[in-house]
CSV table of C-alpha atoms in Angstrom, one decimal:
chain,number,residue,atom,x,y,z
A,10,MET,CA,57.7,17.3,1.5
A,11,GLY,CA,56.0,20.4,0.0
A,12,ASN,CA,54.9,18.3,-3.0
A,13,GLY,CA,53.5,15.6,-0.6
A,14,VAL,CA,51.4,18.1,1.2
A,15,ARG,CA,50.0,19.5,-2.0
A,16,GLU,CA,49.2,16.0,-3.4
A,17,GLY,CA,47.4,15.1,-0.1
A,18,ALA,CA,45.3,18.2,-0.4
A,19,VAL,CA,44.3,17.4,-3.9
A,20,GLU,CA,43.4,13.8,-2.9
A,21,PHE,CA,41.3,15.1,0.0
A,22,GLN,CA,39.4,17.5,-2.3
A,23,ARG,CA,38.8,14.7,-4.8
A,24,ASP,CA,37.2,12.6,-2.1
A,25,VAL,CA,34.8,15.2,-0.8
A,26,GLU,CA,33.7,16.9,-4.1
A,27,PRO,CA,31.1,14.3,-5.2
A,28,LEU,CA,29.2,14.3,-1.8
A,29,PRO,CA,27.1,17.4,-2.4
A,30,ALA,CA,26.0,15.9,-5.8
A,31,ARG,CA,25.0,12.6,-4.2
A,32,ILE,CA,23.0,13.9,-1.2
A,33,PRO,CA,20.2,15.7,-3.2
A,34,ALA,CA,19.8,12.6,-5.4
A,35,GLU,CA,19.4,10.4,-2.4
A,36,ASP,CA,17.0,12.8,-0.7
A,37,ASN,CA,14.9,13.0,-3.9
A,38,GLN,CA,14.8,9.2,-4.1
A,39,GLU,CA,13.7,8.9,-0.5
A,40,LYS,CA,10.9,11.5,-1.1
A,41,LYS,CA,9.7,9.5,-4.1
A,42,LYS,CA,9.6,6.4,-2.1
A,43,VAL,CA,7.6,8.0,0.7
A,44,LEU,CA,5.2,9.6,-1.8
A,45,ASN,CA,4.7,6.2,-3.5
A,46,SER,CA,3.9,4.5,-0.2
A,47,LEU,CA,1.4,7.3,0.7
A,48,MET,CA,-0.4,7.1,-2.6
A,49,SER,CA,-0.4,3.3,-2.7
A,50,GLY,CA,-1.7,3.1,0.9
A,51,ALA,CA,-4.4,5.7,0.3
A,52,LEU,CA,-5.7,3.8,-2.7
A,53,ALA,CA,-5.5,0.4,-0.9
A,54,GLY,CA,-7.5,1.6,2.0
A,55,ALA,CA,-10.2,3.3,-0.1
A,56,VAL,CA,-10.7,0.3,-2.4
A,57,ALA,CA,-10.8,-2.2,0.4
A,58,LYS,CA,-13.2,-0.3,2.7
A,59,THR,CA,-15.6,0.6,-0.1
A,60,ALA,CA,-15.8,-3.0,-1.2
A,61,VAL,CA,-17.0,-4.2,2.3
A,62,ALA,CA,-18.8,-1.1,3.5
A,63,PRO,CA,-22.3,-2.7,3.8
A,64,LEU,CA,-20.9,-5.6,5.8
A,65,ASP,CA,-18.9,-3.2,7.9
A,66,ARG,CA,-21.9,-1.0,8.8
A,67,THR,CA,-24.0,-4.1,9.6
A,68,LYS,CA,-21.2,-5.4,11.9
A,69,ILE,CA,-21.0,-2.1,13.8
A,70,MET,CA,-24.8,-2.0,14.3
A,71,PHE,CA,-24.7,-5.4,16.0
A,72,GLN,CA,-21.6,-4.5,18.0
A,73,VAL,CA,-23.2,-1.5,19.6
A,74,SER,CA,-26.6,-3.2,20.4
A,75,SER,CA,-27.6,-6.0,22.7
A,76,LYS,CA,-29.3,-7.8,19.8
A,77,ARG,CA,-28.1,-11.3,19.3
A,78,PHE,CA,-26.0,-11.8,16.2
A,79,SER,CA,-26.6,-14.5,13.6
A,80,ALA,CA,-26.1,-14.7,9.9
A,81,LYS,CA,-29.9,-14.7,9.4
A,82,GLU,CA,-30.3,-11.6,11.6
A,83,ALA,CA,-27.5,-9.9,9.7
A,84,TYR,CA,-29.1,-10.6,6.4
A,85,ARG,CA,-32.4,-9.4,7.7
A,86,LEU,CA,-30.9,-6.2,8.9
A,87,ILE,CA,-29.2,-5.5,5.5
A,88,TYR,CA,-32.5,-6.3,3.7
A,89,HIS,CA,-34.7,-4.1,5.9
A,90,THR,CA,-32.1,-1.3,5.6
A,91,TYR,CA,-32.3,-1.6,1.9
A,92,LEU,CA,-36.1,-1.6,1.8
A,93,ASN,CA,-36.6,1.3,4.3
A,94,GLU,CA,-33.7,3.6,3.4
A,95,GLY,CA,-32.6,2.6,-0.1
A,96,PHE,CA,-29.7,0.8,-1.7
A,97,TRP,CA,-27.1,3.5,-1.1
A,98,SER,CA,-28.0,3.6,2.6
A,99,LEU,CA,-25.9,0.5,2.9
A,100,TRP,CA,-22.9,2.7,2.4
A,101,ARG,CA,-24.1,5.3,4.9
A,102,GLY,CA,-21.0,6.5,6.8
A,103,ASN,CA,-18.7,5.5,4.0
A,104,SER,CA,-17.9,9.1,3.2
A,105,ALA,CA,-16.7,9.4,6.8
A,106,THR,CA,-14.9,6.1,6.4
A,107,MET,CA,-13.1,7.5,3.3
A,108,VAL,CA,-12.1,10.7,5.1
A,109,ARG,CA,-10.6,8.5,7.9
A,110,VAL,CA,-9.3,5.4,6.0
A,111,ILE,CA,-7.5,7.3,3.2
A,112,PRO,CA,-5.1,9.1,5.6
A,113,TYR,CA,-5.1,6.1,8.0
A,114,ALA,CA,-4.1,3.6,5.3
A,115,ALA,CA,-1.6,6.0,3.7
A,116,ILE,CA,0.1,6.7,7.0
A,117,GLN,CA,0.0,3.0,8.1
A,118,PHE,CA,1.5,1.6,4.9
A,119,CYS,CA,4.1,4.4,4.6
A,120,ALA,CA,5.0,4.1,8.3
A,121,HIS,CA,5.4,0.4,7.9
A,122,GLU,CA,7.9,0.8,5.1
A,123,GLU,CA,9.8,3.3,7.1
A,124,TYR,CA,9.8,1.2,10.3
A,125,LYS,CA,11.0,-1.8,8.3
A,126,GLN,CA,13.9,0.2,7.1
A,127,ILE,CA,14.7,1.6,10.5
A,128,LEU,CA,14.5,-1.8,12.2
A,129,GLY,CA,16.5,-3.4,9.3
A,130,ASN,CA,19.3,-0.9,9.8
A,131,TYR,CA,19.2,-1.4,13.6
A,132,TYR,CA,19.3,-5.2,13.4
A,133,GLY,CA,21.7,-5.3,10.4
A,134,PHE,CA,19.1,-6.6,7.8
A,135,GLN,CA,19.5,-3.8,5.2
A,136,GLY,CA,17.8,-5.0,2.0
A,137,LYS,CA,16.8,-8.3,3.5
A,138,ALA,CA,13.5,-9.6,5.1
A,139,LEU,CA,13.2,-8.9,8.8
A,140,THR,CA,13.2,-11.7,11.3
A,141,PRO,CA,9.8,-12.5,13.0
A,142,PHE,CA,10.0,-10.2,16.1
A,143,PRO,CA,11.1,-7.0,14.2
A,144,ARG,CA,8.5,-7.9,11.6
A,145,PHE,CA,5.7,-7.9,14.2
A,146,ILE,CA,7.1,-4.7,15.8
A,147,ALA,CA,7.1,-2.8,12.5
A,148,GLY,CA,3.5,-3.7,11.9
A,149,SER,CA,2.4,-2.7,15.4
A,150,LEU,CA,4.2,0.6,15.3
A,151,ALA,CA,2.7,1.4,11.9
A,152,GLY,CA,-0.8,0.7,13.0
A,153,THR,CA,-0.3,2.7,16.3
A,154,THR,CA,1.0,5.7,14.4
A,155,ALA,CA,-1.9,5.8,12.0
A,156,ALA,CA,-4.5,5.3,14.7
A,157,MET,CA,-3.1,8.1,16.9
A,158,VAL,CA,-3.3,10.6,14.0
A,159,THR,CA,-6.7,9.7,12.6
A,160,TYR,CA,-8.7,8.6,15.7
A,161,PRO,CA,-11.4,11.4,15.8
A,162,LEU,CA,-12.4,10.5,12.2
A,163,ASP,CA,-13.0,6.9,13.4
A,164,MET,CA,-15.3,8.2,16.1
A,165,VAL,CA,-17.2,10.2,13.5
A,166,ARG,CA,-17.5,7.2,11.2
A,167,ALA,CA,-18.9,5.0,14.0
A,168,ARG,CA,-21.5,7.7,15.0
A,169,MET,CA,-22.7,8.0,11.4
A,170,ALA,CA,-23.0,4.3,10.9
A,171,VAL,CA,-25.4,3.7,13.9
A,172,THR,CA,-27.6,6.8,13.7
A,173,PRO,CA,-30.3,7.9,11.2
A,174,LYS,CA,-29.3,10.4,8.6
A,175,GLU,CA,-31.7,13.0,10.2
A,176,MET,CA,-29.4,13.1,13.3
A,177,TYR,CA,-26.2,13.9,11.6
A,178,SER,CA,-26.4,15.5,8.1
A,179,SER,CA,-22.6,15.5,7.4
A,180,ILE,CA,-19.2,14.8,8.8
A,181,VAL,CA,-18.8,18.4,9.9
A,182,HIS,CA,-22.2,18.2,11.6
A,183,VAL,CA,-21.0,15.3,13.7
A,184,PHE,CA,-18.0,17.2,14.8
A,185,ILE,CA,-20.0,20.2,15.7
A,186,ARG,CA,-22.7,18.3,17.7
A,187,ILE,CA,-20.3,16.2,19.6
A,188,SER,CA,-18.2,19.2,20.5
A,189,ARG,CA,-21.2,21.2,21.7
A,190,GLU,CA,-23.2,18.5,23.4
A,191,GLU,CA,-20.6,16.1,24.7
A,192,GLY,CA,-17.3,18.0,24.7
A,193,LEU,CA,-14.2,17.7,22.6
A,194,LYS,CA,-12.7,14.9,24.7
A,195,THR,CA,-15.6,12.7,23.4
A,196,LEU,CA,-13.8,12.6,20.1
A,197,TYR,CA,-11.2,10.4,21.8
A,198,ARG,CA,-13.6,8.2,23.7
A,199,GLY,CA,-12.5,4.6,23.2
A,200,PHE,CA,-9.0,5.6,22.2
A,201,THR,CA,-7.2,3.3,24.7
A,202,PRO,CA,-9.0,0.1,23.5
A,203,THR,CA,-8.3,1.2,20.0
A,204,ILE,CA,-4.5,1.4,20.6
A,205,LEU,CA,-4.6,-1.8,22.6
A,206,GLY,CA,-6.4,-3.5,19.7
A,207,VAL,CA,-4.3,-2.0,17.0
A,208,ILE,CA,-1.0,-3.4,18.4
A,209,PRO,CA,-1.9,-7.1,17.9
A,210,TYR,CA,-4.1,-6.5,14.9
A,211,ALA,CA,-1.6,-4.5,12.8
A,212,GLY,CA,1.3,-6.4,14.2
A,213,LEU,CA,-0.1,-9.8,13.3
A,214,SER,CA,-1.6,-8.7,10.0
A,215,PHE,CA,1.7,-7.3,8.6
A,216,PHE,CA,3.7,-10.1,10.2
A,217,THR,CA,1.5,-12.8,8.6
A,218,TYR,CA,1.4,-11.2,5.2
A,219,GLU,CA,5.2,-10.5,5.1
A,220,THR,CA,5.9,-14.0,6.4
A,221,LEU,CA,3.7,-15.7,3.8
A,222,LYS,CA,5.4,-13.7,1.0
A,223,LYS,CA,8.8,-14.7,2.4
A,224,VAL,CA,7.9,-18.4,2.6
A,225,HIS,CA,6.4,-18.3,-0.8
A,226,ALA,CA,9.5,-16.8,-2.3
A,227,GLU,CA,11.7,-19.5,-0.7
A,228,HIS,CA,9.6,-22.4,-1.8
A,229,SER,CA,8.5,-21.2,-5.3
A,230,GLY,CA,11.7,-19.6,-6.4
A,231,ARG,CA,9.6,-16.5,-7.6
A,232,ALA,CA,10.5,-13.2,-6.0
A,233,GLN,CA,6.9,-11.9,-6.3
A,234,PRO,CA,3.6,-13.8,-5.7
A,235,SER,CA,0.8,-13.5,-8.2
A,236,PRO,CA,-2.3,-11.2,-7.5
A,237,PRO,CA,-4.5,-14.2,-6.4
A,238,GLU,CA,-1.7,-15.4,-4.1
A,239,ARG,CA,-1.4,-11.9,-2.6
A,240,LEU,CA,-5.2,-11.9,-2.0
A,241,LEU,CA,-4.9,-15.2,-0.2
A,242,PHE,CA,-2.0,-14.1,1.9
A,243,GLY,CA,-3.8,-10.9,2.8
A,244,ALA,CA,-7.0,-12.8,3.7
A,245,CYS,CA,-5.0,-15.0,6.1
A,246,ALA,CA,-3.4,-11.9,7.6
A,247,GLY,CA,-6.8,-10.3,8.1
A,248,LEU,CA,-8.3,-13.4,9.6
A,249,ILE,CA,-5.5,-13.8,12.2
A,250,GLY,CA,-5.2,-10.1,13.0
A,251,GLN,CA,-8.9,-9.4,13.5
A,252,SER,CA,-9.6,-12.5,15.4
A,253,ALA,CA,-6.9,-11.7,17.9
A,254,SER,CA,-8.1,-8.1,18.6
A,255,TYR,CA,-11.8,-8.5,18.1
A,256,PRO,CA,-13.1,-8.1,21.7
A,257,LEU,CA,-11.3,-4.7,22.0
A,258,ASP,CA,-13.0,-3.7,18.7
A,259,VAL,CA,-16.4,-4.3,20.3
A,260,VAL,CA,-15.4,-2.3,23.4
A,261,ARG,CA,-14.1,0.5,21.2
A,262,ARG,CA,-17.4,0.7,19.3
A,263,ARG,CA,-19.5,0.7,22.5
A,264,MET,CA,-17.5,3.5,24.0
A,265,GLN,CA,-17.6,5.5,20.8
A,266,THR,CA,-21.4,5.3,20.4
A,267,ALA,CA,-22.4,5.5,24.1
A,268,GLY,CA,-23.5,9.1,23.9
A,269,VAL,CA,-26.2,8.4,21.3
A,270,LEU,CA,-27.3,5.0,22.5
A,271,GLY,CA,-28.0,5.8,26.1
A,272,HIS,CA,-25.1,4.1,27.7
A,273,SER,CA,-22.3,5.4,29.9
A,274,TYR,CA,-19.2,3.4,29.4
A,275,SER,CA,-16.4,5.0,31.3
A,276,SER,CA,-13.5,2.5,31.0
A,277,ILE,CA,-12.4,-0.6,29.2
A,278,LEU,CA,-12.9,-2.9,32.1
A,279,LEU,CA,-16.3,-1.6,33.0
A,280,THR,CA,-17.4,-1.8,29.4
A,281,MET,CA,-16.2,-5.4,29.2
A,282,HIS,CA,-17.9,-6.2,32.5
A,283,ASP,CA,-21.3,-4.7,31.4
A,284,ILE,CA,-21.1,-6.5,28.0
A,285,VAL,CA,-20.3,-9.9,29.6
A,286,ARG,CA,-22.9,-9.5,32.3
A,287,GLU,CA,-25.7,-8.5,29.9
A,288,GLU,CA,-24.9,-10.6,26.9
A,289,GLY,CA,-22.3,-13.3,27.9
A,290,LEU,CA,-18.6,-13.7,27.1
A,291,VAL,CA,-18.7,-15.1,23.6
A,292,ARG,CA,-22.0,-13.6,22.4
A,293,GLY,CA,-21.1,-10.2,23.7
A,294,LEU,CA,-17.3,-9.7,23.2
A,295,TYR,CA,-17.2,-11.8,20.0
A,296,LYS,CA,-20.5,-10.5,18.5
A,297,GLY,CA,-20.3,-10.2,14.8
A,298,LEU,CA,-16.9,-12.1,14.6
A,299,SER,CA,-18.3,-14.6,12.0
A,300,MET,CA,-19.2,-11.6,9.8
A,301,ASN,CA,-15.7,-10.3,10.3
A,302,TRP,CA,-14.3,-13.6,9.2
A,303,VAL,CA,-16.1,-12.8,5.8
A,304,LYS,CA,-15.5,-9.1,5.7
A,305,GLY,CA,-12.1,-8.9,7.3
A,306,PRO,CA,-10.1,-11.2,5.0
A,307,ILE,CA,-11.7,-9.7,1.9
A,308,ALA,CA,-10.8,-6.2,3.0
A,309,VAL,CA,-7.3,-6.9,4.2
A,310,GLY,CA,-6.6,-9.1,1.1
A,311,ILE,CA,-7.7,-6.3,-1.2
A,312,SER,CA,-5.8,-3.7,0.8
A,313,PHE,CA,-2.5,-5.5,0.8
A,314,THR,CA,-2.8,-6.6,-2.9
A,315,THR,CA,-3.8,-3.1,-4.0
A,316,PHE,CA,-0.8,-1.6,-2.1
A,317,ASP,CA,1.7,-4.0,-3.5
A,318,LEU,CA,0.5,-3.8,-7.1
A,319,THR,CA,0.3,0.0,-7.0
A,320,GLN,CA,3.8,0.2,-5.6
A,321,ILE,CA,5.1,-2.0,-8.4
A,322,LEU,CA,3.2,0.0,-11.0
A,323,LEU,CA,4.6,3.3,-9.7
A,324,ARG,CA,8.1,2.0,-9.6
A,325,LYS,CA,7.8,0.8,-13.2
A,326,LEU,CA,6.5,4.1,-14.3
A,327,GLN,CA,9.4,5.9,-12.7
A,328,HIS,CA,12.2,3.5,-13.6
A,329,GLY,CA,11.0,1.9,-16.8
A,330,PRO,CA,9.3,-1.4,-17.7
A,331,GLY,CA,12.4,-3.5,-17.1
A,332,LEU,CA,12.1,-3.2,-13.3
A,333,ASP,CA,11.0,-6.4,-11.6
């Protein structure tokens, strides 16, 4: 009996000895994964937003004014801005956009990877593609998380996009003037429509992109789509996501810029009511949507493609060229 007890003790020690060695390795792997997602997301956001910055600024200027939108008027606005303020003025506010979009995209993409893992564990899909509903939830939660953390930077970016450079000389100047003249709470004006818009936008964007990749893998027999295919899938994702949430994007911009454009929008419903009363339902709440159908798919396509390809590159650098 004594021998049996001693043998049992030896066996127990043999089982538990490797655990301390495994845990740090797993933690290190998880940290690398999170860091890769953050770096890939930051680069994806920066490249995508810089590529479409002139179109983005033009869209915002129409969104916050009562001027009727058309492709001709948009071209005229871009051309006059170029003539009067110079070529680089088309990227005015892009520095504020970068300050916002780099942490926003990094947090959103990283959060999406984490939420996919959490939901996969919860629903029993470890290592497999999520089913449609969890796929949508993962995207919505990722977008909401990023928006909550970086919202004041979005407010600053909108202010810089619609005002002359004499009014705000820098990002810091925007923060100082808003805080002094309008109060700190102004930095979160338009926050509610932002979150309400992010839920369908991010949810549908990630859902569409992930779904198209899954369908492609099933029908083509290839685990990974090519870069042009990724761009196409991302473009479809951006088109669907932005179309679904666009009216709330208009409301958000109106509320963000009310302080400098002489309006007093106090709530989502009142803002919508004023826009519809003054400009009409379609011309008001969907103003600039046709430009978004050009800008949005390009930006989202570039963003998703850059993220995926950067992730693949970083994994290959860390694990060797043999990794698929």
